[in-house]
mmCIF file of C-alpha atoms in Angstrom:
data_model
loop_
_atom_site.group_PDB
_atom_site.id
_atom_site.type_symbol
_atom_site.label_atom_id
_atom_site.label_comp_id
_atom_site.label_asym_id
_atom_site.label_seq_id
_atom_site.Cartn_x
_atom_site.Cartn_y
_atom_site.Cartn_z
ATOM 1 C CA UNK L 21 22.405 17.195 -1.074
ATOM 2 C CA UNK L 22 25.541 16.992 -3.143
ATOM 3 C CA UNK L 23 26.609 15.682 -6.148
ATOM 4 C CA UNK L 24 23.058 17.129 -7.867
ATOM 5 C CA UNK L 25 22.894 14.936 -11.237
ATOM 6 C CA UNK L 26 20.241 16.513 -13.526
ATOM 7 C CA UNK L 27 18.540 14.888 -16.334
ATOM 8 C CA UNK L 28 16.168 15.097 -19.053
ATOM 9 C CA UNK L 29 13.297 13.701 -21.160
ATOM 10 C CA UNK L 30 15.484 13.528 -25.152
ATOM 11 C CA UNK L 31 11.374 14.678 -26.252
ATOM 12 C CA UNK L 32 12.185 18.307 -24.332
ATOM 13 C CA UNK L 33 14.072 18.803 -27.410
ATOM 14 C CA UNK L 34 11.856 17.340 -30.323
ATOM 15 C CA UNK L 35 9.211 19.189 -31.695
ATOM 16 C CA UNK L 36 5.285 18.935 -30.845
ATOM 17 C CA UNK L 37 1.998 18.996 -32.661
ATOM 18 C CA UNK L 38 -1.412 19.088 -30.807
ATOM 19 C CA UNK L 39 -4.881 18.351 -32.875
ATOM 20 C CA UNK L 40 -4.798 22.355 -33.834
ATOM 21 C CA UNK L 41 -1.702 22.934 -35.055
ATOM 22 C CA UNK L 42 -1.039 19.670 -36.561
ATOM 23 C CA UNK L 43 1.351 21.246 -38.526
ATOM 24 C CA UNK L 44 3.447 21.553 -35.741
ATOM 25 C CA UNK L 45 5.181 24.040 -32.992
ATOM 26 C CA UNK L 46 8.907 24.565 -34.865
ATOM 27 C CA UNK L 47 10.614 22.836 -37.579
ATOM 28 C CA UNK L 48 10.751 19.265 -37.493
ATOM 29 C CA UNK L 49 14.497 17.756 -35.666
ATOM 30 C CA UNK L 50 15.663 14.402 -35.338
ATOM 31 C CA UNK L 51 17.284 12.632 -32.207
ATOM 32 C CA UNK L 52 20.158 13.581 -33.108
ATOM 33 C CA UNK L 53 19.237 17.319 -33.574
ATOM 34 C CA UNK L 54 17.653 17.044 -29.945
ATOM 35 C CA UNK L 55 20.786 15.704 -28.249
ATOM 36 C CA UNK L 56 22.991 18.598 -30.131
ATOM 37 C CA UNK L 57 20.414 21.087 -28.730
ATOM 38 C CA UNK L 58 20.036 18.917 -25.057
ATOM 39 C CA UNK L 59 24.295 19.414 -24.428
ATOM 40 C CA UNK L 60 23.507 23.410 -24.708
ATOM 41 C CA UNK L 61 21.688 23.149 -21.193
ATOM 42 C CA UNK L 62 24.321 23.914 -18.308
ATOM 43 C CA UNK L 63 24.671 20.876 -15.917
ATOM 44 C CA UNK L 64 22.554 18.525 -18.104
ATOM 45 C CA UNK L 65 24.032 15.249 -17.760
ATOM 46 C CA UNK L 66 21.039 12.656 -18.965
ATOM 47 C CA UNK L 67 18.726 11.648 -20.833
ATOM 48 C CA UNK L 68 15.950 9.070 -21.194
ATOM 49 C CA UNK L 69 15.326 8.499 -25.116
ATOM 50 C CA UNK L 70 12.464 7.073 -26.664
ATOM 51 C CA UNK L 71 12.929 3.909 -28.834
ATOM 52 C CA UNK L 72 12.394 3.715 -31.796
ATOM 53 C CA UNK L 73 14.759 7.154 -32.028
ATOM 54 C CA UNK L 74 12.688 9.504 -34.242
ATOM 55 C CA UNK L 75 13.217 11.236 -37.148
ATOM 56 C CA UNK L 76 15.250 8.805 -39.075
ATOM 57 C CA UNK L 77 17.096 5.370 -39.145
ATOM 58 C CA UNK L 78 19.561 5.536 -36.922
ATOM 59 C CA UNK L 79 21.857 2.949 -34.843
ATOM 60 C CA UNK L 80 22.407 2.919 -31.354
ATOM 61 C CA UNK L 81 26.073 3.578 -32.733
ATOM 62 C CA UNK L 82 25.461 6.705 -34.327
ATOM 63 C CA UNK L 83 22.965 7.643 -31.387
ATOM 64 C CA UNK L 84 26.104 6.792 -29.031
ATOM 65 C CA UNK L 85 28.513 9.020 -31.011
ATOM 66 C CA UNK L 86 26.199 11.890 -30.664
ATOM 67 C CA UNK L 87 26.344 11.843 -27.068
ATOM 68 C CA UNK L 88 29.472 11.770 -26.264
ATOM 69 C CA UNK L 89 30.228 14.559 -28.556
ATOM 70 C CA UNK L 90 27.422 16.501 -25.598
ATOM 71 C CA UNK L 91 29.045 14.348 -22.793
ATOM 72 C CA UNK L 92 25.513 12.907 -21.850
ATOM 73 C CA UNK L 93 24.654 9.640 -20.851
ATOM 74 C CA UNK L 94 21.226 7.579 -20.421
ATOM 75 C CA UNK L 95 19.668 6.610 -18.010
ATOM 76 C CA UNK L 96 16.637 5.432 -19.478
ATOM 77 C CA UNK L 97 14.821 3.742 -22.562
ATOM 78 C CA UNK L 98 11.088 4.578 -23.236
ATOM 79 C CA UNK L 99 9.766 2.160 -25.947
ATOM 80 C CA UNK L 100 7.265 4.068 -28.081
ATOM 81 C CA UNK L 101 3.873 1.162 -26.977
ATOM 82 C CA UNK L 102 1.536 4.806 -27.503
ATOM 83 C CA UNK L 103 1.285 4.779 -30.982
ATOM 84 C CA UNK L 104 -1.254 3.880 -33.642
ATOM 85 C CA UNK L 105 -0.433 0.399 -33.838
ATOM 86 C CA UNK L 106 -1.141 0.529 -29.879
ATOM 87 C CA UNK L 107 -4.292 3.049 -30.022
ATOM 88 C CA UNK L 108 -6.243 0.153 -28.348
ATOM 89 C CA UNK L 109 -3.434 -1.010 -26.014
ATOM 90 C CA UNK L 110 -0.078 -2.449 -25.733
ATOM 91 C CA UNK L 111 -0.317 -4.664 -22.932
ATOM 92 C CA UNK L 112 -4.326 -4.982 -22.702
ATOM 93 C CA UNK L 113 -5.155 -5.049 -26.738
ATOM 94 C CA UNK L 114 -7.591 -7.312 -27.559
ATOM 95 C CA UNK L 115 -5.667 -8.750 -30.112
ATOM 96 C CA UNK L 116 -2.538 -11.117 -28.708
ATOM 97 C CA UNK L 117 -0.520 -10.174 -32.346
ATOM 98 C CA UNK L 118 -0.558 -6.622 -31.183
ATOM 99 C CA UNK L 119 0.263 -7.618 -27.443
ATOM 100 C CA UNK L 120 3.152 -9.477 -28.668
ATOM 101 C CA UNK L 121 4.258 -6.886 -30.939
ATOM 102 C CA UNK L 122 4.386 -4.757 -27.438
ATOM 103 C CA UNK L 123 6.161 -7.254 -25.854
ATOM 104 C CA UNK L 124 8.868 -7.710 -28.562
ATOM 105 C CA UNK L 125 9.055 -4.015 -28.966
ATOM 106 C CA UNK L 126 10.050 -3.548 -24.896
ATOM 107 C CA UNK L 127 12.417 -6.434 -25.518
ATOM 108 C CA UNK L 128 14.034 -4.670 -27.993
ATOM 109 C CA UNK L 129 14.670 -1.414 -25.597
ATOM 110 C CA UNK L 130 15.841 -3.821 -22.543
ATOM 111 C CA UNK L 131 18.758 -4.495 -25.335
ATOM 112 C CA UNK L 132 19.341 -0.820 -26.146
ATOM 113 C CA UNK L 133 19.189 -0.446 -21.952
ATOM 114 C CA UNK L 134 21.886 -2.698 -22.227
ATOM 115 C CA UNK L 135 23.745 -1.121 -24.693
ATOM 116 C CA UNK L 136 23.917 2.274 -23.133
ATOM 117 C CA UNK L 137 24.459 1.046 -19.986
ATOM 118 C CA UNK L 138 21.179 2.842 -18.869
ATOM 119 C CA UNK L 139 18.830 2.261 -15.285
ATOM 120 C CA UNK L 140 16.240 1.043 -16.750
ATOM 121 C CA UNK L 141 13.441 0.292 -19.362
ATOM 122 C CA UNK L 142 10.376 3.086 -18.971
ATOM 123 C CA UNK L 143 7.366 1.950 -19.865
ATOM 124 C CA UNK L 144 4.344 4.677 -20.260
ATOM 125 C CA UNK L 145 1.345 2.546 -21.758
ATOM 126 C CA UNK L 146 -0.633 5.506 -22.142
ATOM 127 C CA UNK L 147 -3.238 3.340 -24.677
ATOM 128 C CA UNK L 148 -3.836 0.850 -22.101
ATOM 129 C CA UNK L 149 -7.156 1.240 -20.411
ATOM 130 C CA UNK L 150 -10.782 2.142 -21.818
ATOM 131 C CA UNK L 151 -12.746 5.403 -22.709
ATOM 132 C CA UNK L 152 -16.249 4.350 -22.080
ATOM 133 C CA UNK L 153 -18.590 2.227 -19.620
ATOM 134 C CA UNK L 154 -19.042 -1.461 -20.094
ATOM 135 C CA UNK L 155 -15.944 -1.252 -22.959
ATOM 136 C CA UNK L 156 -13.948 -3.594 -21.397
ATOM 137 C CA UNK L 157 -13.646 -6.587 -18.728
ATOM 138 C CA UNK L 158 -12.105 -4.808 -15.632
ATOM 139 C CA UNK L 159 -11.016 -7.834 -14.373
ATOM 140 C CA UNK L 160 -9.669 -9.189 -17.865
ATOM 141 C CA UNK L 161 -7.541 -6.293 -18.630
ATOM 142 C CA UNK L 162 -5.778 -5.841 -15.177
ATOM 143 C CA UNK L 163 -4.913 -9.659 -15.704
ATOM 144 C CA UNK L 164 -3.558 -8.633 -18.951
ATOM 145 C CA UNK L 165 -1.521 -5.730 -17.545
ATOM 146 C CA UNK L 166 0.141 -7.402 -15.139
ATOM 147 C CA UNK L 167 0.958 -10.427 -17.137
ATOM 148 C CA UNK L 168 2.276 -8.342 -19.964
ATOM 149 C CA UNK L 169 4.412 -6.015 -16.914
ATOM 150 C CA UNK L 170 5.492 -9.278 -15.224
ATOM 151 C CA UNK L 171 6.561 -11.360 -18.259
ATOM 152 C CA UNK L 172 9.089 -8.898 -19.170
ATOM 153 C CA UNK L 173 10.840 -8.199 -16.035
ATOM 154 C CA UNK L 174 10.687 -11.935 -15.115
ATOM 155 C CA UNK L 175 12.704 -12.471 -18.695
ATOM 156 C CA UNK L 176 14.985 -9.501 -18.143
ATOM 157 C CA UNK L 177 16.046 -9.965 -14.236
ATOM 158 C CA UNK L 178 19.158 -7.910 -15.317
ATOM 159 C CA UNK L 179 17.519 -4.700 -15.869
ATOM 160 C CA UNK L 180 14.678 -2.621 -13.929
ATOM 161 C CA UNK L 181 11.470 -1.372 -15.297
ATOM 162 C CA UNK L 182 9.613 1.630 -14.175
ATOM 163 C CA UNK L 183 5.419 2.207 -14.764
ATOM 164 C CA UNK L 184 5.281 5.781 -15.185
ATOM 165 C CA UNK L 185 1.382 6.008 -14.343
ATOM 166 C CA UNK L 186 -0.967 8.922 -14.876
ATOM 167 C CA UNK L 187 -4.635 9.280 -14.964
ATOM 168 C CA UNK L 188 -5.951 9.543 -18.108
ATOM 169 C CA UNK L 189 -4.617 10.375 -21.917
ATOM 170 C CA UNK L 190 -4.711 9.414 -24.400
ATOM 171 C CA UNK L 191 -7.306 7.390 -23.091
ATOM 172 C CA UNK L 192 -9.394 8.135 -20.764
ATOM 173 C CA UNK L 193 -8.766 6.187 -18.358
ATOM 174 C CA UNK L 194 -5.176 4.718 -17.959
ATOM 175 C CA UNK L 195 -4.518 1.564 -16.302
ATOM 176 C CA UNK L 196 -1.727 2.292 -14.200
ATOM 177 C CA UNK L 197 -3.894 5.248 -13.129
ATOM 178 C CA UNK L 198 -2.002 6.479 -9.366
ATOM 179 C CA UNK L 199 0.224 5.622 -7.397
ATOM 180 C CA UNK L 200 -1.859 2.928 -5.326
ATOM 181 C CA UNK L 201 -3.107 1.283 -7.977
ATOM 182 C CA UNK L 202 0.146 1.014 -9.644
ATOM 183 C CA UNK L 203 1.942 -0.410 -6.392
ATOM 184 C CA UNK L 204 -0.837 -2.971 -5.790
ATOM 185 C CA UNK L 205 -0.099 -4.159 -9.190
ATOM 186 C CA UNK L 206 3.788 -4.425 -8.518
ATOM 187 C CA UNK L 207 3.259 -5.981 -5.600
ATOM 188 C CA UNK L 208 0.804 -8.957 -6.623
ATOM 189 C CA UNK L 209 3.607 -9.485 -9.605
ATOM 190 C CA UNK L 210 6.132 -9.767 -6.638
ATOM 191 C CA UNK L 211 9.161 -8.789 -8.590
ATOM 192 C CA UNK L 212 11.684 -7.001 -7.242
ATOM 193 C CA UNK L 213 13.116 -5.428 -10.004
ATOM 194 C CA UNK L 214 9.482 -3.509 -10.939
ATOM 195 C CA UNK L 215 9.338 -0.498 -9.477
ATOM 196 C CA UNK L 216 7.500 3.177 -9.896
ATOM 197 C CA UNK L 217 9.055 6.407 -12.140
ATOM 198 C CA UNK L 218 7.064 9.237 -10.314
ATOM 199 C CA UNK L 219 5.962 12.252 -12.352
ATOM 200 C CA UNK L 220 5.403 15.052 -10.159
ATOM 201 C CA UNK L 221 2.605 16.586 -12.248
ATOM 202 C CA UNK L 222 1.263 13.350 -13.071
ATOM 203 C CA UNK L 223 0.463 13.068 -9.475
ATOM 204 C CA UNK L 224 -0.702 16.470 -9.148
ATOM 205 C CA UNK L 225 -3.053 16.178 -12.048
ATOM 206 C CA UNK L 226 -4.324 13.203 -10.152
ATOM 207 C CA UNK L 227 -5.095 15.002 -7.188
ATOM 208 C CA UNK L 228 -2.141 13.081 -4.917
ATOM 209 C CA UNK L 229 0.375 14.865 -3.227
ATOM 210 C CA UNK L 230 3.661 14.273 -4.746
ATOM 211 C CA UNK L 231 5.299 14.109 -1.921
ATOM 212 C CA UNK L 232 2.966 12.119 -0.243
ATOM 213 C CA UNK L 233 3.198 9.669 -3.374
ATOM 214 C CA UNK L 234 6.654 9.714 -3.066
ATOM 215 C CA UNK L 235 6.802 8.701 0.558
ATOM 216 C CA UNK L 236 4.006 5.565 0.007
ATOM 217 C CA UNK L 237 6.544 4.353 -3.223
ATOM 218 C CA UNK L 238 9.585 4.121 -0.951
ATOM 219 C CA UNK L 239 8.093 2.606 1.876
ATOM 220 C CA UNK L 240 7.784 0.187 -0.361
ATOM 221 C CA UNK L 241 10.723 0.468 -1.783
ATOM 222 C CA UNK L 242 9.629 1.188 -5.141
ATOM 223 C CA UNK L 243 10.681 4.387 -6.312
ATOM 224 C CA UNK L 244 13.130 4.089 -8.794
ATOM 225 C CA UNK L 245 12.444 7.887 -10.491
ATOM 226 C CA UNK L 246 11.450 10.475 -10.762
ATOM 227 C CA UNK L 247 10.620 13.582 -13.438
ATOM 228 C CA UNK L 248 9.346 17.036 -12.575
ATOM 229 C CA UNK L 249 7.679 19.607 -14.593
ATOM 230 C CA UNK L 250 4.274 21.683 -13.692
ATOM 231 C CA UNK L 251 1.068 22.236 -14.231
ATOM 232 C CA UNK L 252 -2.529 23.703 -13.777
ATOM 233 C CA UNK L 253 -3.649 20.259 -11.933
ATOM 234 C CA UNK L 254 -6.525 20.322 -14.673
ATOM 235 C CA UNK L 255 -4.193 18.707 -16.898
ATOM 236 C CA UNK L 256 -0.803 17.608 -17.884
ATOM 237 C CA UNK L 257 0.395 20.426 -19.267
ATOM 238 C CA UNK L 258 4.200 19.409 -18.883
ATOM 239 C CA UNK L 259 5.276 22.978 -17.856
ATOM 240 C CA UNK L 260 8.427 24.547 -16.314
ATOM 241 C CA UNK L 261 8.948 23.181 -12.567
ATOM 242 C CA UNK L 262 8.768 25.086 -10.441
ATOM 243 C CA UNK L 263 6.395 28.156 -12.328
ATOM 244 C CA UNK L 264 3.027 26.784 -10.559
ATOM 245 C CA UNK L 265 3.276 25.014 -7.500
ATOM 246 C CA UNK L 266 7.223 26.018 -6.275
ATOM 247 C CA UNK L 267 5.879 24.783 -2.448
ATOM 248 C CA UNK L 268 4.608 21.401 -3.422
ATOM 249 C CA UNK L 269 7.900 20.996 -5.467
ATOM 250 C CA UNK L 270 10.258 21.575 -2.176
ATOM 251 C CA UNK L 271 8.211 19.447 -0.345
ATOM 252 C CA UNK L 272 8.421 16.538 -2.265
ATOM 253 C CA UNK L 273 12.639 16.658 -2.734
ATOM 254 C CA UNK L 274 12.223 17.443 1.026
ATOM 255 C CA UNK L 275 10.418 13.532 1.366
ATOM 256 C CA UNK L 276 13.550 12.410 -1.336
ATOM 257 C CA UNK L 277 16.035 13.681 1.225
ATOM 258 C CA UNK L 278 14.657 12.879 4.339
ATOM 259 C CA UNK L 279 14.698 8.782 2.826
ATOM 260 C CA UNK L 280 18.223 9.150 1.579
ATOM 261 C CA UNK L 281 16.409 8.607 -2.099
ATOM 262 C CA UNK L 282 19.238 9.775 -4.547
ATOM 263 C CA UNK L 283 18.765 9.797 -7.893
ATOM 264 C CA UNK L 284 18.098 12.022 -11.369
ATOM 265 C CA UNK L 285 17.098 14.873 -10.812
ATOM 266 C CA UNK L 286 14.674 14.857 -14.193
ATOM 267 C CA UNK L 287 12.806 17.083 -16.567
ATOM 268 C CA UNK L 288 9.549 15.777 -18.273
ATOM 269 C CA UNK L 289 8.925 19.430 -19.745
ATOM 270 C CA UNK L 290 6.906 20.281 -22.778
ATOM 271 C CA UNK L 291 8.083 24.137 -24.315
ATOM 272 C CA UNK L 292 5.577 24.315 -27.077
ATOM 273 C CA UNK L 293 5.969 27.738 -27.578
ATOM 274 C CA UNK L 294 9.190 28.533 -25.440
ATOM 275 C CA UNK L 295 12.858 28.001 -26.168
ATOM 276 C CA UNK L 296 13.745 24.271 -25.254
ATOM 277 C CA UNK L 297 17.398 25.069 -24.146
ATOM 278 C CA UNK L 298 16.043 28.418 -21.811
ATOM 279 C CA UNK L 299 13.210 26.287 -20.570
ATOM 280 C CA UNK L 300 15.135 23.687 -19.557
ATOM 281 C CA UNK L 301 18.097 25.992 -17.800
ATOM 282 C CA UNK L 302 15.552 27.684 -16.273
ATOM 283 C CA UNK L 303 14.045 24.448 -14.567
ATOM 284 C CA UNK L 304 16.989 23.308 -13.226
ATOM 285 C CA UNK L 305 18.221 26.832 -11.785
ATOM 286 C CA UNK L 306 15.166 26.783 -9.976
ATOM 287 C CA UNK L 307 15.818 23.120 -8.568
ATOM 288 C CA UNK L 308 19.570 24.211 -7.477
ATOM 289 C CA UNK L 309 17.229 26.654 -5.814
ATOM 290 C CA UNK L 310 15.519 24.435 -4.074
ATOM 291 C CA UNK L 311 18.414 22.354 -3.166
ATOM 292 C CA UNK L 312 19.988 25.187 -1.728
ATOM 293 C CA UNK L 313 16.765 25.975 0.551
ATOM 294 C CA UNK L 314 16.832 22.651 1.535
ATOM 295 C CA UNK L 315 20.227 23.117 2.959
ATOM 296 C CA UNK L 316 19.090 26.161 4.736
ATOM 297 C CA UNK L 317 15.701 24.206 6.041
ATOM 298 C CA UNK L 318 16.066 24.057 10.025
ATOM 299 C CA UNK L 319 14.643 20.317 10.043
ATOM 300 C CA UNK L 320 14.475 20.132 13.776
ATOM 301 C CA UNK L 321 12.231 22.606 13.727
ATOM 302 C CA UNK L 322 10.190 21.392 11.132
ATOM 303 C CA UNK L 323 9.920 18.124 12.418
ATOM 304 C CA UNK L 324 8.573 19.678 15.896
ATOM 305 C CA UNK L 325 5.657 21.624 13.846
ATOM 306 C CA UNK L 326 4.925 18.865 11.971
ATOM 307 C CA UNK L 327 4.578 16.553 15.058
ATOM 308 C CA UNK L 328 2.417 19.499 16.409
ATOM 309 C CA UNK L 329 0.448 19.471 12.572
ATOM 310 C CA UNK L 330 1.279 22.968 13.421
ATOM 311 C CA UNK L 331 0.480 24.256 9.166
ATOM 312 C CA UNK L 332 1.406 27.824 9.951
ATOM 313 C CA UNK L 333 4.901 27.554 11.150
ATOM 314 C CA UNK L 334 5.955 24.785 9.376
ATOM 315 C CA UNK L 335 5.269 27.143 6.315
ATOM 316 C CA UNK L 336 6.975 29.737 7.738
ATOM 317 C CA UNK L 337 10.149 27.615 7.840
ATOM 318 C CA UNK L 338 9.792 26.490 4.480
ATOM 319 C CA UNK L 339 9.036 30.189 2.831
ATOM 320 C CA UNK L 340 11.884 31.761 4.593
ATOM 321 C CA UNK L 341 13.701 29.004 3.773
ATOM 322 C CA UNK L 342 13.121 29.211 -0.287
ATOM 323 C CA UNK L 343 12.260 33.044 -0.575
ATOM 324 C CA UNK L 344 14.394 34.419 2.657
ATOM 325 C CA UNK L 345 13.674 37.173 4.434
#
């Protein structure tokens, strides 16, 4: 594949508290200080940004200015609908003030999409779902999802909106839980400018097959991105790609080539204790990697294994592939 564009999530830069260090992993930076540190990665050329920007009050203006001086662009907007204010949901809250407050909230990003020229709004609404049995109406708060989802695209038919969806956390159980669940609810909006951002270890932490995933989302045409990272499939632990599960990771850009998907090549990462900048390098070195296998992949011969479900040499092909040899 050529003309590799490789992108990242502006929070791979920020710093991160969990509820035992609460005081935090690093000294405290601001968007702007994560942008500065986000143009020290070779070939970075992205990034999605959350919105409201953190660590200060700052315009898109100023935000603009600091990326140009790093010669990165955005692709994406993530409006911040996790927070307290949202702890019991942003589209599904039980209270309309707070849905509204969602809504207006998203509204604002579409304009900051618009500003920056972005792909799209990102929504994650992490707080929308239920922690216990009998908390909520099932019925009641898929309505409420998909009426808050489909409200917003109808009213912005200019832009695109991804559902980033994962299984659980912060509560636990999300909505938008998989990839099924999350097409069937793009699909009964019926809008074509709603479509899936696929987290590789989202799906693996569901127990899906990313690559699998990825194939279902663009037969139906809904794929509109993707991030990688890795984990221990007991959680989302937002590692390095490619450290855990290097296999699964060439087999799912081997399902984006194979449909012509092109795209961002994009890091959701979380370095808690590890240098953001070597983290991130380090990712996307590995992905060139895998790029570069792919190139070397004798498809023909994959295909005729596969047709066979022949497991053993279509591995083959794919390790010597990768690792040579």
């Amino acid at each position: 594949m050529s003309n590799l564009r490789f992108g990242a999530g502006i929070w791979h830069f920020a710093t991160y508290v969990d509820r035992y260090a609460t005081d935090g992993y690093g000294d405290s930076r601001s968007i702007l200080d994560a942008i500065e540190l986000a143009g020290k990665v070779d070939d970075l050329s992205v990034v999605d940004l959350n919105y409201p920007f953190f660590g200060g009050d700052f315009t898109n203006e100023q935000v603009k200015t600091a990326l140009e001086a790093q010669n990165l662009s955005v692709i994406g907007i993530t409006p911040e609908i996790y927070t307290k204010v949202f702890r019991k949901g942003a589209f599904t809250n039980p209270d309309p003030g707070v849905r509204r407050l969602a809504h207006d909230l998203i509204t604002e990003a579409a304009d900051v999409v618009r500003y920056f020229g972005a792909d799209y709004v990102k929504l994650w609404p992490g707080q929308d779902g239920w922690d216990y049995p009998f908390q909520v109406n099932h019925r009641r708060l898929w309505e409420l999802s998909l009426e808050g989802l489909g409200q917003l695209a109808e009213e912005n038919p200019d832009l695109k909106f991804v559902v980033e969806y994962k299984p659980r956390e912060p509560r636990n159980h999300m909505s938008f839980d998989s990839v099924s669940r999350t097409l069937l609810g793009i699909e009964k909006i019926g809008l074509p400018n709603i479509g899936i951002l696929l987290d590789f270890g989202h799906a693996l932490y569901g127990g899906e097959s990313p690559a699998d995933s990825a194939q279902l989302a663009i037969d139906y045409g809904r794929l509109f991105g993707m991030d990688v990272n890795d984990n221990l499939r007991s959680w989302d632990d937002d590692m390095i790609a490619g450290t855990v599960h290097p296999i699964e990771l060439m087999e799912f850009f081997h399902v984006l080539r194979s449909n012509n998907w092109e795209g961002v090549w994009q890091l959701d990462q979380f370095p808690f204790r590890e240098d953001s900048v070597d983290a991130a390098n380090m990712a996307i070195d590995f992905l060139k990697r895998i790029d570069a296998a792919l190139n070397r992949l004798d498809v023909e011969e994959l295909t005729a294994a596969q047709e066979a479900q022949d497991a053993v040499k279509a591995n083959r092909l794919v390790q010597q592939a990768l690792y040579g040899g």
